Short mmCIF file of C-alpha atoms and ligand atoms in Angstrom, two decimals:
data_model
loop_
_atom_site.label_atom_id
_atom_site.label_comp_id
_atom_site.label_asym_id
_atom_site.label_seq_id
_atom_site.Cartn_x
_atom_site.Cartn_y
_atom_site.Cartn_z
CA MET A 387 93.22 91.51 140.34
CA ARG A 388 89.77 92.88 140.99
CA ARG A 389 87.10 90.42 140.11
CA LEU A 390 84.66 91.75 137.56
CA THR A 391 81.01 90.86 137.60
CA HIS A 392 79.21 90.56 134.35
CA SER A 393 77.31 93.74 134.91
CA SER A 394 80.52 95.69 135.45
CA ILE A 395 81.76 94.90 131.95
CA PRO A 396 79.78 97.20 129.75
CA PHE A 397 78.59 95.49 126.64
CA THR A 398 79.88 98.39 124.60
CA LEU A 399 83.41 97.70 125.79
CA ILE A 400 83.25 94.23 124.33
CA VAL A 401 81.99 95.65 121.08
CA LEU A 402 84.85 98.14 121.14
CA VAL A 403 87.47 95.49 121.57
CA ILE A 404 86.09 93.64 118.57
CA LEU A 405 85.97 96.84 116.52
CA ALA A 406 89.43 97.89 117.61
CA GLN A 407 90.85 94.79 115.97
CA GLN A 408 89.13 95.66 112.73
CA ALA A 409 90.02 99.30 112.40
CA SER A 410 93.66 99.78 111.60
CA ALA A 411 95.62 100.94 108.61
CA TRP A 412 96.89 97.90 106.64
CA GLY A 413 96.57 95.73 109.73
CA ALA A 414 99.71 94.88 111.65
CA ALA A 415 100.25 91.85 109.40
CA GLY A 416 100.05 93.88 106.19
CA HIS A 417 102.65 96.37 107.41
CA ALA A 418 104.93 93.61 108.66
CA ILE A 419 104.67 91.76 105.32
CA VAL A 420 105.63 94.92 103.40
CA ALA A 421 108.57 95.50 105.74
CA THR A 422 109.71 91.89 105.48
CA ILE A 423 109.65 91.95 101.68
CA ALA A 424 111.72 95.14 101.84
CA GLN A 425 114.11 93.57 104.34
CA SER A 426 114.74 90.67 101.94
CA LEU A 427 115.82 93.15 99.24
CA LEU A 428 118.10 95.28 101.43
CA HIS A 429 121.84 95.30 100.97
CA PRO A 430 123.51 93.36 103.83
CA SER A 431 125.49 96.41 104.94
CA ILE A 432 122.24 98.27 105.40
CA ARG A 433 120.66 95.47 107.41
CA SER A 434 123.35 95.84 110.05
CA HIS A 435 123.47 99.63 109.71
CA LEU A 436 119.76 99.78 110.60
CA CYS A 437 120.87 98.92 114.14
CA THR A 438 122.45 102.38 114.41
CA ILE A 439 119.04 103.91 113.69
CA LEU A 440 116.43 101.59 115.22
CA PRO A 441 116.28 100.51 118.88
CA SER A 442 118.06 97.32 119.92
CA PHE A 443 114.89 95.28 120.32
CA THR A 444 114.57 95.22 116.53
CA SER A 445 117.85 93.30 116.25
CA TYR A 446 118.15 89.63 115.36
CA SER A 447 120.90 87.21 114.60
CA SER A 448 121.24 86.63 110.86
CA PRO A 449 123.06 83.79 109.07
CA TYR A 450 123.51 86.02 106.00
CA PRO A 451 126.01 86.75 104.59
CA LEU A 452 127.78 83.47 105.39
CA LYS A 453 131.14 85.17 105.85
CA GLY A 454 131.52 86.08 109.49
CA ALA A 455 128.01 84.85 110.38
CA PRO A 456 126.06 85.20 112.57
CA HIS A 457 125.56 88.94 112.12
CA THR A 458 123.49 91.33 114.13
CA HIS A 459 120.92 92.83 111.81
CA CYS A 460 117.90 94.98 112.59
CA HIS A 461 114.48 94.28 111.14
CA LEU A 462 112.11 96.84 109.65
CA ALA A 463 109.03 94.75 110.47
CA THR A 464 109.33 95.08 114.25
CA LEU A 465 108.24 98.72 114.26
CA ALA A 466 106.36 98.88 110.97
CA SER A 467 103.04 99.54 112.75
CA TRP A 468 104.45 101.98 115.27
CA PRO A 469 102.91 105.12 113.70
CA ASP A 470 99.50 103.46 114.20
CA THR A 471 100.05 102.24 117.73
CA ALA A 472 101.60 105.55 118.85
CA LYS A 473 98.96 107.70 117.16
CA TRP A 474 97.20 108.52 120.41
CA ARG A 475 100.15 110.61 121.50
CA MET A 476 100.71 112.08 118.04
CA PRO A 477 97.21 113.32 117.24
CA TRP A 478 98.69 115.58 114.55
CA SER A 479 99.88 112.57 112.57
CA GLY A 480 96.53 110.86 111.84
CA HIS A 481 95.95 112.56 108.51
CA LEU A 482 99.45 111.70 107.27
CA HIS A 483 98.38 108.09 106.67
CA TYR A 484 96.12 108.76 103.69
CA VAL A 485 95.29 111.22 100.94
CA ASN A 486 91.83 112.44 99.96
CA PRO A 487 91.66 113.61 96.35
CA LEU A 488 89.01 116.22 95.58
CA HIS A 489 86.05 115.21 93.40
CA ASP A 490 86.91 111.55 93.76
CA ASP A 491 83.62 109.68 93.75
CA PRO A 492 84.19 105.96 93.24
CA PRO A 493 82.95 103.87 91.64
CA SER A 494 81.18 106.29 89.30
CA SER A 495 84.10 108.65 88.80
CA CYS A 496 87.71 108.40 89.82
CA ALA A 497 89.85 111.50 90.27
CA TYR A 498 93.34 111.57 91.67
CA GLY A 499 95.06 114.90 91.99
CA GLU A 500 93.51 116.55 88.92
CA TYR A 501 91.56 118.83 91.29
CA GLY A 502 94.01 118.72 94.16
CA TRP A 503 93.53 117.26 97.65
CA THR A 504 91.54 118.11 100.75
CA SER A 505 94.84 118.73 102.53
CA GLU A 506 98.40 119.35 101.45
CA GLU A 507 99.47 117.33 104.47
CA ASN A 508 98.82 113.78 103.38
CA VAL A 509 100.51 110.44 102.84
CA LEU A 510 102.23 111.68 99.68
CA THR A 511 103.84 114.73 101.22
CA ALA A 512 104.49 112.85 104.46
CA MET A 513 106.48 110.17 102.61
CA VAL A 514 108.71 112.91 101.21
CA ASN A 515 108.85 114.67 104.59
CA TYR A 516 110.07 111.62 106.50
CA THR A 517 112.41 110.40 103.76
CA ARG A 518 114.05 113.82 103.93
CA GLN A 519 114.30 113.58 107.71
CA LEU A 520 115.85 110.14 107.37
CA LYS A 521 118.41 111.56 104.98
CA GLU A 522 119.23 114.76 106.83
CA SER A 523 118.74 113.99 110.50
CA LYS A 524 121.89 113.52 112.53
CA GLY A 525 120.43 110.66 114.53
CA GLY A 526 118.65 110.07 117.79
CA PHE A 527 114.94 109.53 118.08
CA GLU A 528 114.17 111.93 115.24
CA ARG A 529 115.91 109.67 112.76
CA ASP A 530 114.52 106.51 114.33
CA ALA A 531 110.98 107.88 114.07
CA ALA A 532 111.59 109.02 110.50
CA LEU A 533 112.56 105.48 109.48
CA ARG A 534 109.50 104.06 111.23
CA PHE A 535 107.29 106.55 109.40
CA VAL A 536 108.85 105.86 106.00
CA THR A 537 108.40 102.11 106.54
CA HIS A 538 104.79 102.61 107.58
CA LEU A 539 103.69 105.24 105.08
CA VAL A 540 105.05 103.45 102.02
CA GLY A 541 102.80 100.60 103.15
CA ASP A 542 99.75 102.80 103.69
CA ALA A 543 100.15 104.44 100.28
CA HIS A 544 99.68 100.99 98.74
CA GLN A 545 96.37 100.25 100.49
CA PRO A 546 94.01 101.51 97.77
CA LEU A 547 91.43 102.78 100.27
CA HIS A 548 94.08 105.12 101.72
CA LEU A 549 94.01 106.91 98.37
CA THR A 550 90.35 107.98 98.52
CA GLY A 551 88.21 110.10 100.80
CA ARG A 552 84.98 108.44 99.69
CA ALA A 553 83.03 107.44 102.80
CA ARG A 554 86.21 108.16 104.72
CA GLY A 555 88.21 105.61 102.79
CA GLY A 556 85.45 103.03 103.06
CA ASN A 557 85.24 103.27 106.85
CA ASP A 558 81.59 104.30 106.59
CA VAL A 559 80.63 101.47 104.29
CA ILE A 560 79.34 98.58 106.32
CA VAL A 561 79.31 95.17 104.66
CA ARG A 562 79.53 91.56 105.73
CA PHE A 563 82.67 89.51 105.42
CA GLU A 564 82.85 85.82 106.29
CA GLY A 565 79.38 86.14 107.73
CA ARG A 566 80.20 89.03 110.06
CA GLN A 567 79.61 92.72 109.91
CA ALA A 568 82.69 94.65 108.83
CA ARG A 569 83.81 98.01 107.55
CA LEU A 570 84.93 97.99 103.92
CA HIS A 571 88.15 99.70 105.00
CA SER A 572 89.07 96.92 107.41
CA VAL A 573 88.20 94.21 104.88
CA TRP A 574 91.00 95.70 102.76
CA ASP A 575 93.31 96.48 105.67
CA SER A 576 93.36 93.09 107.23
CA GLN A 577 90.50 90.69 106.67
CA ILE A 578 91.39 89.58 103.14
CA ILE A 579 95.03 89.27 104.25
CA ASN A 580 93.91 87.12 107.18
CA VAL A 581 92.11 84.77 104.78
CA HIS A 582 95.22 84.55 102.59
CA MET A 583 97.41 83.85 105.61
CA ARG A 584 95.07 81.09 106.73
CA ASN A 585 94.87 79.48 103.30
CA LEU A 586 98.63 79.54 102.77
CA ALA A 587 99.68 78.60 106.26
CA ASN A 588 101.48 75.46 105.05
CA TYR A 589 103.37 77.01 102.15
CA THR A 590 107.01 76.13 102.81
CA THR A 591 108.80 76.23 99.44
CA PRO A 592 112.30 77.54 100.19
CA LEU A 593 113.25 80.97 98.88
CA PRO A 594 115.91 81.08 96.15
CA SER A 595 118.72 82.45 98.31
CA LEU A 596 119.92 82.76 101.86
CA ARG A 597 119.83 86.53 101.41
CA ILE A 598 116.08 86.45 100.94
CA GLU A 599 115.38 83.57 103.32
CA SER A 600 117.24 85.32 106.13
CA ALA A 601 114.66 88.12 106.18
CA LEU A 602 112.02 85.74 107.58
CA GLN A 603 111.91 85.52 111.33
CA GLY A 604 109.47 82.72 112.04
CA ARG A 605 106.32 84.85 112.19
CA ALA A 606 102.69 83.99 111.51
CA TYR A 607 102.80 85.83 108.18
CA ASP A 608 105.97 84.09 106.92
CA ALA A 609 104.23 81.50 104.76
CA TYR A 610 102.15 84.14 102.98
CA THR A 611 105.22 86.36 102.55
CA ARG A 612 107.17 83.38 101.22
CA TRP A 613 104.38 82.79 98.69
CA ILE A 614 104.41 86.41 97.52
CA LEU A 615 108.20 86.39 97.17
CA ASN A 616 108.50 83.02 95.46
CA GLU A 617 105.46 82.97 93.22
CA GLY A 618 105.24 86.76 92.76
CA LEU A 619 108.70 88.31 92.42
CA GLY A 620 110.08 84.95 91.27
CA GLY A 621 107.16 84.24 88.93
CA TRP A 622 104.09 86.32 88.09
CA TRP A 623 105.92 89.66 88.13
CA ALA A 624 109.48 88.47 87.42
CA ASP A 625 109.74 90.71 84.36
CA GLU A 626 108.29 93.83 85.84
CA TRP A 627 109.06 94.07 89.54
CA GLU A 628 112.46 95.71 89.20
CA SER A 629 110.86 98.61 87.36
CA TRP A 630 108.34 99.25 90.16
CA SER A 631 110.80 101.46 92.01
CA SER A 632 111.66 103.50 88.96
CA CYS A 633 110.82 107.19 89.04
CA SER A 634 111.89 107.93 85.51
CA ASP A 635 108.60 107.25 83.78
CA GLY A 636 108.70 109.68 80.88
CA ASP A 637 104.93 109.77 80.47
CA HIS A 638 104.50 110.76 84.03
CA ILE A 639 106.93 113.65 83.88
CA GLU A 640 105.21 115.02 80.81
CA GLN A 641 101.78 114.66 82.31
CA GLN A 642 102.93 116.43 85.44
CA ALA A 643 104.38 119.28 83.43
CA THR A 644 101.20 119.92 81.49
CA SER A 645 98.45 119.22 84.01
CA GLY A 646 98.96 122.25 86.23
CA GLY A 647 97.74 122.48 89.79
CA PRO A 648 99.26 122.87 93.21
CA THR A 649 100.60 119.34 93.66
CA ASN A 650 102.80 118.97 90.62
CA ASP A 651 105.90 119.30 92.65
CA ILE A 652 105.34 116.42 95.09
CA ASP A 653 107.77 114.27 93.14
CA GLU A 654 110.19 117.09 92.37
CA THR A 655 112.79 116.32 94.99
CA ASP A 656 116.37 115.09 95.18
CA LEU A 657 115.12 112.07 97.14
CA PRO A 658 114.80 108.50 95.85
CA LEU A 659 111.02 108.34 95.77
CA CYS A 660 108.11 109.62 93.71
CA PRO A 661 104.82 109.18 95.62
CA MET A 662 102.69 110.69 92.87
CA ALA A 663 104.14 108.61 90.05
CA TRP A 664 103.85 105.51 92.22
CA THR A 665 100.31 105.98 93.53
CA LYS A 666 98.50 107.50 90.57
CA PRO A 667 98.41 104.27 88.53
CA MET A 668 97.15 102.43 91.65
CA HIS A 669 94.20 104.73 92.35
CA PRO A 670 91.93 103.05 89.74
CA LEU A 671 91.97 99.99 92.03
CA VAL A 672 89.56 101.96 94.22
CA CYS A 673 86.97 102.16 91.45
CA LYS A 674 87.64 98.82 89.82
CA TYR A 675 87.85 96.56 92.89
CA ALA A 676 87.26 98.20 96.26
CA PHE A 677 83.94 99.95 95.56
CA ALA A 678 82.79 97.35 93.03
CA SER A 679 79.42 95.61 93.31
CA PRO A 680 77.95 94.48 95.69
CA VAL A 681 79.45 97.24 97.85
CA PRO A 682 76.53 99.59 98.54
CA ALA A 683 76.75 103.18 97.41
CA PRO A 684 77.93 105.03 100.49
CA SER A 685 75.24 107.24 101.97
CA GLY A 686 77.97 109.51 103.31
CA ALA A 687 76.93 112.11 105.81
CA GLU A 688 73.94 110.19 107.07
CA GLU A 689 75.85 107.11 108.09
CA ALA A 690 78.80 109.05 109.40
CA GLU A 691 76.47 110.92 111.69
CA GLN A 692 74.93 107.71 112.89
CA LEU A 693 78.40 106.51 113.75
CA GLY A 694 79.28 109.72 115.56
CA MET A 695 82.00 110.66 113.14
CA HIS A 696 82.87 113.64 111.05
CA ASN A 697 83.37 113.67 107.34
CA GLY A 698 86.97 113.61 106.28
CA GLU A 699 88.15 111.62 109.28
CA TYR A 700 89.19 108.02 109.39
CA ASP A 701 88.47 105.53 112.10
CA ASP A 702 92.14 105.02 112.43
CA SER A 703 92.95 108.70 112.56
CA ALA A 704 93.83 110.07 115.93
CA PHE A 705 91.54 112.39 117.81
CA PRO A 706 92.67 114.76 120.52
CA VAL A 707 92.22 112.55 123.53
CA SER A 708 91.64 113.24 127.19
CA TRP A 709 94.20 112.11 129.70
CA GLY A 710 92.00 109.27 130.91
CA GLU A 711 91.35 108.09 127.40
CA ALA A 712 95.05 108.23 126.58
CA LYS A 713 95.77 106.03 129.58
CA ARG A 714 93.13 103.54 128.55
CA ARG A 715 94.56 103.43 125.04
CA ARG A 716 98.04 102.92 126.36
CA ARG A 717 96.82 100.02 128.45
CA ARG A 718 95.08 98.54 125.46
CA GLY A 719 98.24 99.11 123.42
CA ARG A 720 100.27 97.12 125.92
CA ARG A 721 97.85 94.26 125.59
CA GLY A 722 98.55 94.33 121.89
CA SER A 723 95.19 95.47 120.59
CA GLY A 724 94.66 98.35 118.24
CA ARG A 725 92.68 101.53 118.41
CA ARG A 726 89.00 101.90 118.38
CA PRO A 727 86.84 103.78 115.99
CA GLY A 728 84.57 106.65 116.80
CA SER A 729 84.99 110.15 118.04
CA PRO A 730 85.54 110.97 121.70
CA GLY A 731 82.03 112.37 121.99
CA ASN A 732 80.41 109.16 120.95
CA PRO A 733 83.01 106.45 121.07
CA SER A 734 80.87 103.46 121.74
CA THR A 735 78.44 103.39 118.86
CA PRO A 736 78.78 100.10 117.02
CA PRO A 737 77.96 100.05 113.34
CA PRO A 738 74.21 99.60 112.96
CA ASP A 739 73.33 95.98 112.34
CA HIS A 740 71.60 95.42 109.04
CA PRO A 741 71.12 91.74 108.31
CA GLN A 742 70.51 92.68 104.68
CA LEU A 743 74.05 94.05 104.29
CA PRO A 744 75.79 92.58 101.25
CA GLU A 745 78.26 89.79 101.87
CA LEU A 746 81.61 90.37 100.18
CA ALA A 747 82.34 86.93 98.78
CA ASP A 748 82.36 85.01 95.54
CA GLU A 749 82.60 87.34 92.59
CA TYR A 750 83.91 90.33 94.55
CA LEU A 751 86.72 88.37 96.18
CA GLU A 752 87.40 86.13 93.21
CA ARG A 753 88.13 89.16 91.07
CA ILE A 754 90.54 90.56 93.65
CA ASP A 755 92.30 87.21 94.05
CA ALA A 756 92.38 86.36 90.34
CA ASP A 757 94.23 89.60 89.64
CA LYS A 758 96.33 89.19 92.82
CA VAL A 759 95.52 92.76 93.76
CA ILE A 760 96.40 92.56 97.45
CA GLN A 761 99.55 90.50 96.96
CA LYS A 762 100.82 92.86 94.30
CA GLN A 763 100.22 95.94 96.42
CA LEU A 764 102.13 94.40 99.33
CA ALA A 765 104.97 93.40 97.00
CA LYS A 766 105.15 96.81 95.32
CA ALA A 767 105.30 98.56 98.66
CA GLY A 768 108.09 96.24 99.82
CA VAL A 769 110.15 96.70 96.65
CA ARG A 770 109.79 100.48 96.74
CA LEU A 771 110.64 100.69 100.41
CA ALA A 772 113.79 98.63 99.80
CA ALA A 773 114.75 100.87 96.88
CA ILE A 774 114.35 104.03 98.98
CA LEU A 775 116.49 102.66 101.81
CA ASN A 776 119.15 101.05 99.60
CA THR A 777 119.59 104.26 97.68
CA LEU A 778 119.52 106.54 100.68
CA LEU A 779 121.60 104.55 103.15
CA LEU A 780 124.14 102.46 101.26
CA GLU A 781 126.91 105.00 101.20
CA GLU A 782 126.76 105.77 104.91
CA ALA A 783 126.31 102.07 105.76
CA GLN A 784 129.47 101.18 103.88
CA ALA A 785 131.41 104.11 105.26
CA ALA A 786 130.47 102.95 108.76
CA GLU A 787 131.53 99.42 107.87
CA ALA A 788 134.87 100.60 106.51
CA GLN A 789 135.50 102.59 109.65
CA GLN A 790 134.67 99.57 111.76
CA ALA A 791 137.00 97.42 109.64
CA SER A 792 139.88 99.85 109.92
CA ARG A 793 139.50 99.81 113.69
CA ILE A 794 139.65 96.02 113.69
CA GLY A 795 141.99 95.14 110.84
CA GLY A 796 144.16 98.16 110.17
CA LYS A 797 144.75 100.00 106.93
CA THR A 798 144.70 97.09 104.49
CA GLU A 799 141.19 96.03 105.43
CA SER A 800 139.94 99.57 105.19
CA TRP A 801 141.43 99.90 101.71
CA LEU A 802 139.74 96.64 100.67
CA PHE A 803 136.40 97.93 101.85
CA THR A 804 136.81 101.13 99.90
CA LEU A 805 137.59 99.08 96.81
CA GLY A 806 134.48 96.99 97.43
CA ALA A 807 132.36 100.08 97.80
CA SER A 808 133.36 101.35 94.38
CA LEU A 809 131.77 98.26 92.84
CA TRP A 810 128.41 99.52 94.02
CA GLN A 811 129.01 102.95 92.56
CA PRO A 812 126.93 102.56 89.38
CA LEU A 813 124.00 101.27 91.42
CA ARG A 814 123.85 104.45 93.41
CA GLN A 815 122.93 106.36 90.30
CA ARG A 816 119.53 104.74 90.21
CA LEU A 817 117.06 103.35 92.69
CA ALA A 818 118.65 100.21 93.88
CA VAL A 819 117.01 96.88 94.55
CA TRP A 820 118.90 93.65 94.63
CA GLY A 821 118.00 90.86 92.21
CA PHE A 822 115.68 88.11 93.28
C1 NAG B 412 106.70 116.44 108.74
O1 NAG B 412 107.33 116.00 109.91
C2 NAG B 412 107.15 116.81 111.04
C3 NAG B 412 108.00 116.27 112.17
O2 NAG B 412 107.64 114.98 112.50
C4 NAG B 412 105.68 116.90 111.38
O3 NAG B 412 105.47 117.76 112.47
C5 NAG B 412 104.89 117.37 110.18
O4 NAG B 412 103.51 117.31 110.47
C6 NAG B 412 105.19 116.49 108.99
N1 NAG B 412 104.47 116.98 107.82
C7 NAG B 412 104.08 116.15 106.85
C8 NAG B 412 103.32 116.73 105.71
O5 NAG B 412 104.33 114.97 106.89
C1 NAG B 413 97.98 72.82 102.74
O1 NAG B 413 97.01 72.13 103.48
C2 NAG B 413 95.77 71.95 102.82
C3 NAG B 413 94.83 71.27 103.76
O2 NAG B 413 94.80 71.90 104.97
C4 NAG B 413 95.97 71.15 101.54
O3 NAG B 413 94.75 71.05 100.86
C5 NAG B 413 97.00 71.82 100.68
O4 NAG B 413 97.28 71.03 99.55
C6 NAG B 413 98.27 72.09 101.44
N1 NAG B 413 99.17 72.89 100.61
C7 NAG B 413 100.47 72.67 100.55
C8 NAG B 413 101.26 73.59 99.67
O5 NAG B 413 101.03 71.78 101.14
#
């Protein structure tokens, strides 16, 4: 390896590496936690069926169900961040990770869809788009990618700052967190989660069943995930979590029917999801928590210009990149780091350092933690993702299983499997999650 002198490492590069770790959509941990919660609520037939969709490196040996164990299952968490890490070669996909409602001006006024969106291509329509592809695609990489997108986008739609365009989803709001300069967006994407992971690192209470326990794979975020599952689904939200995946909220339907506007039909599909009904009640989190005091009022255009960015773009959105830049990103990707913020024209501008920036601590964080805002968003995303996949894939997963069984055990086995499948029949009528 070529030896580098100090002077050959530009200072800006070091800054970039630090920034790159801060600027991602729900950081890698957040996406993996959502996917792991979903995995724990998937039907066992689907866990093995995922291996016919996802690549083999997502497979693991599972002790659940006990009969016939170990099984080869595939895990949603392995590729949950893929749409972020592969964004450099899918520059068209950057704006599918968020939605910018028009006339949304938190914290003073919150609007979500009443006036429409800056673009009809957004995280809401993309969730529908990729769920449809997952349902209709015959297979191959198209279906694989669709599943990765669904896994990822359901997560993004639950990061409140992905539901607002204000200061580019908080990317242009510079604050301090744990004594260091940070973008508001990345505080919500990953830094609060990192604190939670650190504080709960020794949480080991066993989960209530092997079905749920077998979704954990010995990762750094397991203890925090365990805490959310045990204390959250098993405790704080025990009475409500099964309704999170419901799309049949009467109020919502009525409101949609009377409010008019171009986006009424986002939820009007034959697919087991309803992005509008799910995200609309979460948008107030942007006003109530994310942009709450002491977050400074974003100065918008002025700061964006200073940072070399354009309004309406996110740090984590992809820009058309030159070949050289793409290669550099790929290299960085291999080393496991994220993207970097900034536009190609001015990629190396660090956020301006203002020692007087407000520190997000105490009251701001205590309010978020007291109401378990982050934990609940991660849990909701996981439950809804599981419901989408259980509802969409169970029939084909069981058909594949029956076929497999008839190859191995002859007609009797196949008949038994068909009988078993009919037991699930009523569950297919609604969004299906399995009890905790
Ligand atoms: C839908 O998926 C296709 C294929 O990946 C993509 O080109 C298109 O931009 C997507 N549109 C939305 C709104 O997600
Ligand atoms: C985890 O460790 C900390 C000290 O590092 C301790 O205060 C806390 O009680 C421990 N929690 C559990 C659940 O064991």
